[in-house]
Structure formats: structure tokens, C-alpha cells
Short mmCIF file of C-alpha atoms and ligand atoms in Angstrom, two decimals:
data_model
loop_
_atom_site.label_atom_id
_atom_site.label_comp_id
_atom_site.label_asym_id
_atom_site.label_seq_id
_atom_site.Cartn_x
_atom_site.Cartn_y
_atom_site.Cartn_z
CA UNK J 42 -34.23 -18.08 6.39
CA UNK J 43 -33.73 -21.46 4.77
CA UNK J 44 -30.60 -23.30 3.69
CA UNK J 45 -29.56 -22.47 0.16
CA UNK J 46 -30.95 -24.52 -2.68
CA UNK J 47 -30.19 -23.56 -6.24
CA UNK J 48 -31.09 -25.23 -9.49
CA UNK J 49 -27.94 -26.15 -11.41
CA UNK J 50 -27.41 -24.97 -14.94
CA UNK J 51 -25.88 -27.30 -17.51
CA UNK J 52 -22.52 -25.52 -17.37
CA UNK J 53 -22.51 -25.70 -13.56
CA UNK J 54 -23.12 -29.42 -13.72
CA UNK J 55 -20.13 -29.53 -16.06
CA UNK J 56 -17.93 -27.84 -13.51
CA UNK J 57 -19.07 -30.26 -10.81
CA UNK J 58 -18.02 -33.16 -12.99
CA UNK J 59 -14.62 -31.60 -13.54
CA UNK J 60 -14.06 -31.47 -9.81
CA UNK J 61 -15.45 -34.89 -8.95
CA UNK J 62 -11.99 -36.00 -7.80
CA UNK J 63 -10.60 -36.95 -4.42
CA UNK J 64 -12.68 -34.30 -2.64
CA UNK J 65 -15.92 -35.50 -4.17
CA UNK J 66 -17.77 -36.69 -1.12
CA UNK J 67 -21.05 -35.66 0.38
CA UNK J 68 -20.90 -32.21 1.90
CA UNK J 69 -21.49 -32.00 5.61
CA UNK J 70 -24.70 -30.37 6.68
CA UNK J 71 -24.36 -29.41 10.32
CA UNK J 72 -27.38 -30.51 12.32
CA UNK J 73 -29.51 -27.55 13.38
CA UNK J 74 -27.43 -25.00 11.43
CA UNK J 75 -29.49 -23.22 8.74
CA UNK J 76 -26.79 -21.34 6.85
CA UNK J 77 -23.01 -21.58 6.85
CA UNK J 78 -21.19 -18.63 5.32
CA UNK J 79 -17.47 -18.30 4.65
CA UNK J 80 -15.67 -15.00 5.17
CA UNK J 81 -12.67 -15.22 2.90
CA UNK J 82 -9.89 -13.23 1.32
CA UNK J 83 -7.35 -14.33 -1.19
CA UNK J 84 -4.60 -12.30 0.49
CA UNK J 85 -3.60 -12.47 4.14
CA UNK J 86 -3.75 -9.53 6.50
CA UNK J 87 -6.55 -7.62 4.77
CA UNK J 88 -8.84 -7.77 7.81
CA UNK J 89 -10.80 -10.95 7.14
CA UNK J 90 -10.90 -12.06 10.81
CA UNK J 91 -11.78 -8.55 12.02
CA UNK J 92 -14.63 -8.50 9.51
CA UNK J 93 -15.80 -12.03 10.36
CA UNK J 94 -15.86 -11.27 14.08
CA UNK J 95 -17.71 -7.96 13.75
CA UNK J 96 -20.17 -9.44 11.25
CA UNK J 97 -20.88 -12.38 13.56
CA UNK J 98 -21.53 -10.05 16.50
CA UNK J 99 -23.67 -7.73 14.34
CA UNK J 100 -25.71 -10.71 13.09
CA UNK J 101 -26.30 -11.78 16.69
CA UNK J 102 -26.91 -8.39 18.29
CA UNK J 103 -28.55 -6.38 15.50
CA UNK J 104 -30.27 -9.05 13.42
CA UNK J 105 -31.28 -11.10 16.50
CA UNK J 106 -30.01 -14.33 15.00
CA UNK J 107 -28.44 -17.35 16.67
CA UNK J 108 -24.88 -17.15 15.45
CA UNK J 109 -21.77 -19.32 15.57
CA UNK J 110 -18.22 -18.39 14.60
CA UNK J 111 -15.80 -21.03 13.40
CA UNK J 112 -12.19 -19.88 13.26
CA UNK J 113 -10.93 -22.09 10.45
CA UNK J 114 -7.66 -20.19 10.22
CA UNK J 115 -5.81 -23.06 11.87
CA UNK J 116 -2.32 -21.61 11.35
CA UNK J 117 -3.11 -18.16 12.75
CA UNK J 118 -6.26 -18.34 14.88
CA UNK J 119 -7.37 -14.82 15.89
CA UNK J 120 -10.82 -15.48 17.34
CA UNK J 121 -9.65 -16.27 20.92
CA UNK J 122 -8.04 -12.82 21.21
CA UNK J 123 -10.65 -10.88 19.23
CA UNK J 124 -13.55 -12.48 21.17
CA UNK J 125 -11.70 -12.49 24.52
CA UNK J 126 -11.92 -16.25 25.11
CA UNK J 127 -9.06 -17.97 26.89
CA UNK J 128 -10.37 -21.29 28.06
CA UNK J 129 -10.76 -24.72 26.58
CA UNK J 130 -14.16 -25.96 25.43
CA UNK J 131 -16.14 -28.47 27.53
CA UNK J 132 -16.87 -31.86 26.02
CA UNK J 133 -20.29 -33.51 25.73
CA UNK J 134 -20.95 -37.14 26.69
CA UNK J 135 -20.73 -38.14 23.05
CA UNK J 136 -17.26 -36.50 22.92
CA UNK J 137 -18.18 -33.34 21.01
CA UNK J 138 -16.71 -29.96 21.88
CA UNK J 139 -19.13 -27.33 23.13
CA UNK J 140 -18.51 -23.95 21.51
CA UNK J 141 -17.67 -21.11 23.89
CA UNK J 142 -20.09 -18.18 23.83
CA UNK J 143 -19.21 -14.51 24.13
CA UNK J 144 -21.07 -11.40 22.92
CA UNK J 145 -23.96 -13.67 21.91
CA UNK J 146 -21.81 -15.71 19.48
CA UNK J 147 -20.85 -19.38 19.92
CA UNK J 148 -17.20 -19.71 18.98
CA UNK J 149 -14.82 -22.52 18.11
CA UNK J 150 -11.15 -22.07 17.27
CA UNK J 151 -7.98 -24.09 17.08
CA UNK J 152 -6.62 -21.38 19.36
CA UNK J 153 -8.78 -22.80 22.20
CA UNK J 154 -6.93 -26.09 21.95
CA UNK J 155 -3.27 -25.01 21.74
CA UNK J 156 -1.16 -22.71 23.88
CA UNK J 157 -1.54 -19.07 22.81
CA UNK J 158 2.01 -18.61 21.55
CA UNK J 159 2.60 -22.17 20.37
CA UNK J 160 3.55 -22.33 16.68
CA UNK J 161 1.19 -24.49 14.64
CA UNK J 162 3.59 -26.30 12.33
CA UNK J 163 1.39 -28.93 10.80
CA UNK J 164 1.46 -30.64 7.48
CA UNK J 165 -1.62 -30.90 5.27
CA UNK J 166 -3.21 -34.06 6.74
CA UNK J 167 -3.02 -32.67 10.30
CA UNK J 168 -4.69 -29.47 9.18
CA UNK J 169 -7.42 -31.52 7.48
CA UNK J 170 -7.98 -33.56 10.60
CA UNK J 171 -8.10 -30.43 12.78
CA UNK J 172 -10.69 -28.89 10.45
CA UNK J 173 -12.67 -32.10 10.54
CA UNK J 174 -12.71 -31.97 14.36
CA UNK J 175 -13.79 -28.34 14.40
CA UNK J 176 -16.74 -28.99 12.13
CA UNK J 177 -18.00 -32.53 12.71
CA UNK J 178 -16.70 -32.72 16.27
CA UNK J 179 -18.55 -29.67 17.63
CA UNK J 180 -21.99 -29.56 19.19
CA UNK J 181 -23.15 -26.27 17.63
CA UNK J 182 -26.78 -26.54 18.72
CA UNK J 183 -29.42 -24.62 16.77
CA UNK J 184 -27.92 -21.77 14.72
CA UNK J 185 -29.32 -19.43 12.11
CA UNK J 186 -25.87 -18.67 10.74
CA UNK J 187 -22.44 -20.15 11.24
CA UNK J 188 -19.75 -17.68 10.13
CA UNK J 189 -16.53 -19.39 9.04
CA UNK J 190 -13.39 -17.27 9.26
CA UNK J 191 -11.41 -18.92 6.45
CA UNK J 192 -7.63 -19.26 6.30
CA UNK J 193 -6.13 -16.79 3.80
CA UNK J 194 -5.38 -18.03 0.30
CA UNK J 195 -6.74 -20.71 -1.97
CA UNK J 196 -4.80 -23.82 -0.98
CA UNK J 197 -5.57 -27.25 0.47
CA UNK J 198 -7.19 -26.11 3.71
CA UNK J 199 -9.51 -23.69 1.93
CA UNK J 200 -10.50 -26.28 -0.66
CA UNK J 201 -11.18 -28.86 2.03
CA UNK J 202 -13.51 -26.50 3.85
CA UNK J 203 -15.35 -25.38 0.74
CA UNK J 204 -15.73 -28.93 -0.48
CA UNK J 205 -16.65 -30.61 2.76
CA UNK J 206 -18.99 -28.06 4.37
CA UNK J 207 -22.35 -27.24 2.82
CA UNK J 208 -21.72 -23.50 2.45
CA UNK J 209 -24.67 -21.23 1.68
CA UNK J 210 -22.33 -18.57 0.35
CA UNK J 211 -19.08 -16.66 0.71
CA UNK J 212 -18.27 -13.07 1.58
CA UNK J 213 -15.06 -11.82 0.00
CA UNK J 214 -13.03 -9.29 2.01
CA UNK J 215 -10.40 -7.19 0.27
CA UNK J 216 -8.59 -3.93 0.61
CA UNK J 217 -8.79 -1.70 -2.49
CA UNK J 218 -5.16 -2.50 -3.35
CA UNK J 219 -4.54 -4.18 -6.71
CA UNK J 220 -2.46 -7.01 -5.23
CA UNK J 221 -5.23 -7.84 -2.72
CA UNK J 222 -7.90 -7.64 -5.42
CA UNK J 223 -5.97 -10.03 -7.65
CA UNK J 224 -6.03 -12.61 -4.84
CA UNK J 225 -9.68 -11.82 -4.10
CA UNK J 226 -10.50 -12.73 -7.72
CA UNK J 227 -8.70 -16.05 -7.20
CA UNK J 228 -10.84 -16.62 -4.11
CA UNK J 229 -14.03 -15.94 -6.08
CA UNK J 230 -12.95 -18.44 -8.73
CA UNK J 231 -12.20 -21.07 -6.09
CA UNK J 232 -15.72 -20.73 -4.66
CA UNK J 233 -17.23 -20.80 -8.13
CA UNK J 234 -15.38 -24.02 -8.90
CA UNK J 235 -16.98 -25.70 -5.92
CA UNK J 236 -20.42 -24.22 -6.59
CA UNK J 237 -20.51 -21.84 -3.62
CA UNK J 238 -22.40 -18.62 -4.38
CA UNK J 239 -20.69 -15.29 -3.71
CA UNK J 240 -22.76 -13.18 -1.31
CA UNK J 241 -20.72 -10.11 -2.12
CA UNK J 242 -17.52 -8.13 -1.55
CA UNK J 243 -16.63 -6.04 1.48
CA UNK J 244 -13.92 -3.43 1.12
CA UNK J 245 -11.86 -3.17 4.30
CA UNK J 246 -9.46 -0.30 5.03
CA UNK J 247 -11.19 1.69 2.28
CA UNK J 248 -9.90 5.05 3.52
CA UNK J 249 -8.39 6.77 6.52
CA UNK J 250 -10.15 9.86 7.81
CA UNK J 251 -7.82 12.36 9.49
CA UNK J 252 -9.03 12.70 13.11
CA UNK J 253 -8.15 16.42 13.01
CA UNK J 254 -9.53 17.70 9.71
CA UNK J 255 -11.63 14.68 8.55
CA UNK J 256 -9.84 14.72 5.18
CA UNK J 257 -9.99 11.17 3.73
CA UNK J 258 -6.77 9.49 2.55
CA UNK J 259 -7.14 6.53 0.22
CA UNK J 260 -4.07 4.67 1.42
CA UNK J 261 -4.71 1.50 -0.61
CA UNK J 262 -6.41 3.19 -3.57
CA UNK J 263 -10.00 4.26 -4.12
CA UNK J 264 -13.02 2.20 -5.16
CA UNK J 265 -11.06 -0.86 -6.32
CA UNK J 266 -13.24 -3.42 -4.56
CA UNK J 267 -16.48 -2.03 -5.96
CA UNK J 268 -14.97 -2.02 -9.46
CA UNK J 269 -13.80 -5.63 -9.05
CA UNK J 270 -17.19 -6.75 -7.73
CA UNK J 271 -18.94 -4.98 -10.61
CA UNK J 272 -16.59 -6.45 -13.21
CA UNK J 273 -17.28 -9.98 -11.90
CA UNK J 274 -21.03 -9.37 -11.69
CA UNK J 275 -21.14 -9.62 -7.89
CA UNK J 276 -22.76 -7.56 -5.21
CA UNK J 277 -20.73 -4.89 -3.38
CA UNK J 278 -21.82 -5.12 0.26
CA UNK J 279 -20.08 -2.05 1.62
CA UNK J 280 -16.89 -0.53 2.91
CA UNK J 281 -15.17 -0.27 6.27
CA UNK J 282 -12.61 2.51 6.80
CA UNK J 283 -9.23 2.07 8.44
CA UNK J 284 -9.59 3.29 12.02
CA UNK J 285 -7.42 3.03 15.08
CA UNK J 286 -10.43 2.05 17.19
CA UNK J 287 -11.15 -1.03 15.07
CA UNK J 288 -7.63 -2.29 15.71
CA UNK J 289 -7.52 -1.45 19.43
CA UNK J 290 -10.95 -3.02 20.03
CA UNK J 291 -9.85 -6.20 18.25
CA UNK J 292 -6.65 -6.34 20.28
CA UNK J 293 -8.62 -5.79 23.53
CA UNK J 294 -11.04 -8.56 22.71
CA UNK J 295 -14.11 -6.32 22.50
CA UNK J 296 -15.21 -6.01 18.88
CA UNK J 297 -16.07 -2.42 17.91
CA UNK J 298 -19.69 -3.43 17.27
CA UNK J 299 -19.85 -4.12 21.03
CA UNK J 300 -17.59 -1.36 22.38
CA UNK J 301 -18.93 1.52 20.20
CA UNK J 302 -22.26 0.27 18.88
CA UNK J 303 -23.34 3.74 17.68
CA UNK J 304 -20.14 4.58 15.78
CA UNK J 305 -20.22 4.96 12.01
CA UNK J 306 -18.06 1.87 11.64
CA UNK J 307 -20.39 -0.26 13.77
CA UNK J 308 -23.32 0.94 11.69
CA UNK J 309 -21.40 -0.09 8.56
CA UNK J 310 -20.84 -3.62 9.95
CA UNK J 311 -24.53 -3.87 10.87
CA UNK J 312 -25.62 -2.74 7.40
CA UNK J 313 -23.29 -5.34 5.92
CA UNK J 314 -24.77 -8.02 8.20
CA UNK J 315 -28.33 -7.08 7.15
CA UNK J 316 -27.34 -7.10 3.50
CA UNK J 317 -25.88 -10.61 3.87
CA UNK J 318 -29.07 -11.87 5.56
CA UNK J 319 -31.12 -10.38 2.72
CA UNK J 320 -28.96 -12.02 0.07
CA UNK J 321 -29.21 -15.38 1.84
CA UNK J 322 -32.98 -15.04 1.85
CA UNK J 323 -32.99 -14.19 -1.84
CA UNK J 324 -30.73 -17.15 -2.58
CA UNK J 325 -32.99 -19.51 -0.68
CA UNK J 326 -35.94 -18.27 -2.74
CA UNK J 327 -33.89 -18.47 -5.94
CA UNK J 328 -34.51 -14.78 -6.71
CA UNK J 329 -30.90 -13.70 -7.03
CA UNK J 330 -28.49 -14.09 -9.88
CA UNK J 331 -25.07 -15.76 -9.72
CA UNK J 332 -22.93 -14.94 -12.75
CA UNK J 333 -21.20 -17.73 -14.64
CA UNK J 334 -17.43 -17.46 -14.36
CA UNK J 335 -14.98 -18.65 -16.95
CA UNK J 336 -12.74 -20.95 -14.93
N1 ATP B 198 -10.59 -1.52 9.22
C1 ATP B 198 -9.52 -1.64 10.00
N2 ATP B 198 -8.97 -0.56 10.61
C2 ATP B 198 -7.87 -0.69 11.40
N3 ATP B 198 -7.23 -1.85 11.62
C3 ATP B 198 -7.73 -2.95 11.03
C4 ATP B 198 -8.90 -2.92 10.20
N4 ATP B 198 -9.14 -4.18 9.77
C5 ATP B 198 -8.19 -4.96 10.29
N5 ATP B 198 -7.34 -4.24 11.04
C6 ATP B 198 -6.14 -4.70 11.75
O1 ATP B 198 -5.29 -5.28 10.75
C7 ATP B 198 -4.64 -6.44 11.25
C8 ATP B 198 -5.00 -7.65 10.37
O2 ATP B 198 -6.38 -7.89 10.52
P1 ATP B 198 -6.97 -9.37 10.53
O3 ATP B 198 -6.21 -10.24 11.47
O4 ATP B 198 -8.43 -9.24 10.70
O5 ATP B 198 -6.62 -9.78 9.03
P2 ATP B 198 -6.72 -11.22 8.33
O6 ATP B 198 -6.99 -10.93 6.91
O7 ATP B 198 -7.69 -12.07 9.04
O8 ATP B 198 -5.27 -11.75 8.55
P3 ATP B 198 -4.72 -13.27 8.34
O9 ATP B 198 -4.41 -13.36 6.91
O10 ATP B 198 -3.53 -13.31 9.21
O11 ATP B 198 -5.80 -14.22 8.77
C9 ATP B 198 -5.12 -6.59 12.69
O12 ATP B 198 -4.16 -5.98 13.52
C10 ATP B 198 -6.43 -5.82 12.73
O13 ATP B 198 -6.72 -5.31 14.02
#
């Protein structure tokens, strides 16, 4: 798999010019890292971190890739708990942090650097500097994919990441609920503005299957994410149901892909991981289509 290279159309060049403002600086390519993908959601609490963690583990364990996980959600870092890591990173001689590995994934999170229950009450510039440290200041080593768990929303921190890191693409996570999908659309537009291809949508919490009679309940609505992806001309990667085990495994620090690798949900995460790898390969060969979006 190679880093993403895409010829720019005239209209895309136009949108670059529009955004050649204060953020216009060369994007950081992390040494030895082939692809960097963002896992994002417009709305908070839709399961973006859960998805990022399970995808990262699936990419490492099922696709046999060298994988890193950057928890860029500086205000609410979840990776330390979800990946069961509770120590501080070691530092190299040239003062770079060494990511901490668990379940075959090299992780870095603001949560490694602050006390677990300490509130992170930073203003914009501090967030920017923290993000800078967690990207440029980390010795990632050789990686096939670095998965970035983005902060929710489309504000300063998200823009900084999308404009300073050379992202190969973004995965959009949403529940099927209209209010989440509205924010997901905003997220897609943000990535389009900064020329980051959308790898596809994942629907999280798609339905709840009754453990007694297996009757599905569509708590947040049915099929909304697929419809949104279709309407925007993007790929629908797949759906993950709402299951108690997903939540308990996350809380225990053993992602479900590790604790129940043969479960239907784990298979769904692995399929999603394979689909993402395939799309990255197609993007690197220039054989996939990215729709133009009216911004
Ligand atoms: N498919 C699922 N089934 C059951 N619980 C889930 C599922 N996905 C996520 N959760 C639970 O929902 C809560 C929110 O998930 P998560 O922290 O991944 O969301 P997020 O979008 O990253 O949130 P934030 O906006 O705070 O970053 C967590 O308690 C998580 O364990």
C-alpha cells in the first residue's frame, strides 16, 4: 500500500486556493508511516473512539499490518482506558515520545500525559501545541497505517489536524439518527475543503438485537447512514450494532475484536478494516472516484 496521491481537478485547485490562509503550510508526512487515516464524526458520543480502537486492532491482527493509534481527542481521551494503558511513554535520546504498544497497536494519547481524572481545560493554542507534540514529537517507527481518533466536531482542533497532517483519507462514523447524520455531513464537507478523501461511512449502533428473541430494534432509525453516504456519493463501509459486550469490553480495556474475535461484531469490524485497506489501495492507484462537493 502506498501513500495517497491524487491528481487535482481544476475545481479542487480552486478550493485549495480558497483555503490558503493561516493554515496553509506544508502538511506533515510522518517518517516511515505509509497512510494516516482519520476516524471522525461530526457529533460526539456516536462511538467514534470505540470504532477507531476496534478498527486499529482489526487492521493489526486480521490484516497483519503495522498499526499506530493516535488519540487526537485531547479534551476527552479514551484510548488509555479502551486499550488498557496506564503508564507514561518513554522518551528517546532526541526527546521524542515512544508510543506504547498493546494488542499489536502502537498508541499515543494525551491521556498518557495527564492524570486520569484531571480536567483538560485548555484554550485553542494549548490544544494546537499538544496536537503538535503528539504528531511531530512521537517516534512512530515504521507503520502501514496510523489511525487518528479525531476530536468530535468541526472546530479548530479538527481543522488543525486535517490541515497539518498528510491524511490519506477519513472514515466517517455516525449513528443512523438524523441529528448525528447532519453533523456527519458537516464533517464530510470539512474534509472535502481540505482535500482529504472520504474512505467511507460506518454506521454505529445501527440496531439492537433482543438477546431473548433476536428481534431487532432500530433505536436511532434504520438505514440513515447508508442513505446519507449514497446521497453524497460516498462508500458505505458497514454497520455495527449496539451491543452490551462492545461497551463492557471497551470499559474493561479489551476491545471486542480481542476479547471475542469470532463474534459477529468482531467480524463486522474486520470486514470494515479490510474494506478500508482496499479503498486505500484503490486511492493510491487512482482507481477510485471522489465526488465533488458543493462547499
Ligand atoms: N456499538 C456499540 N454498542 C454499545 N455501546 C457502544 C457502541 N459504540 C460505542 N458504545 C459506547 O458508547 C459510549 C460512547 O462511545 P465512544 O466514546 O466511542 O464515542 P465517541 O464518539 O468517541 O465519543 P466522544 O465524542 O466523547 O469522543 C461508550 O460508552 C462506548 O462504550
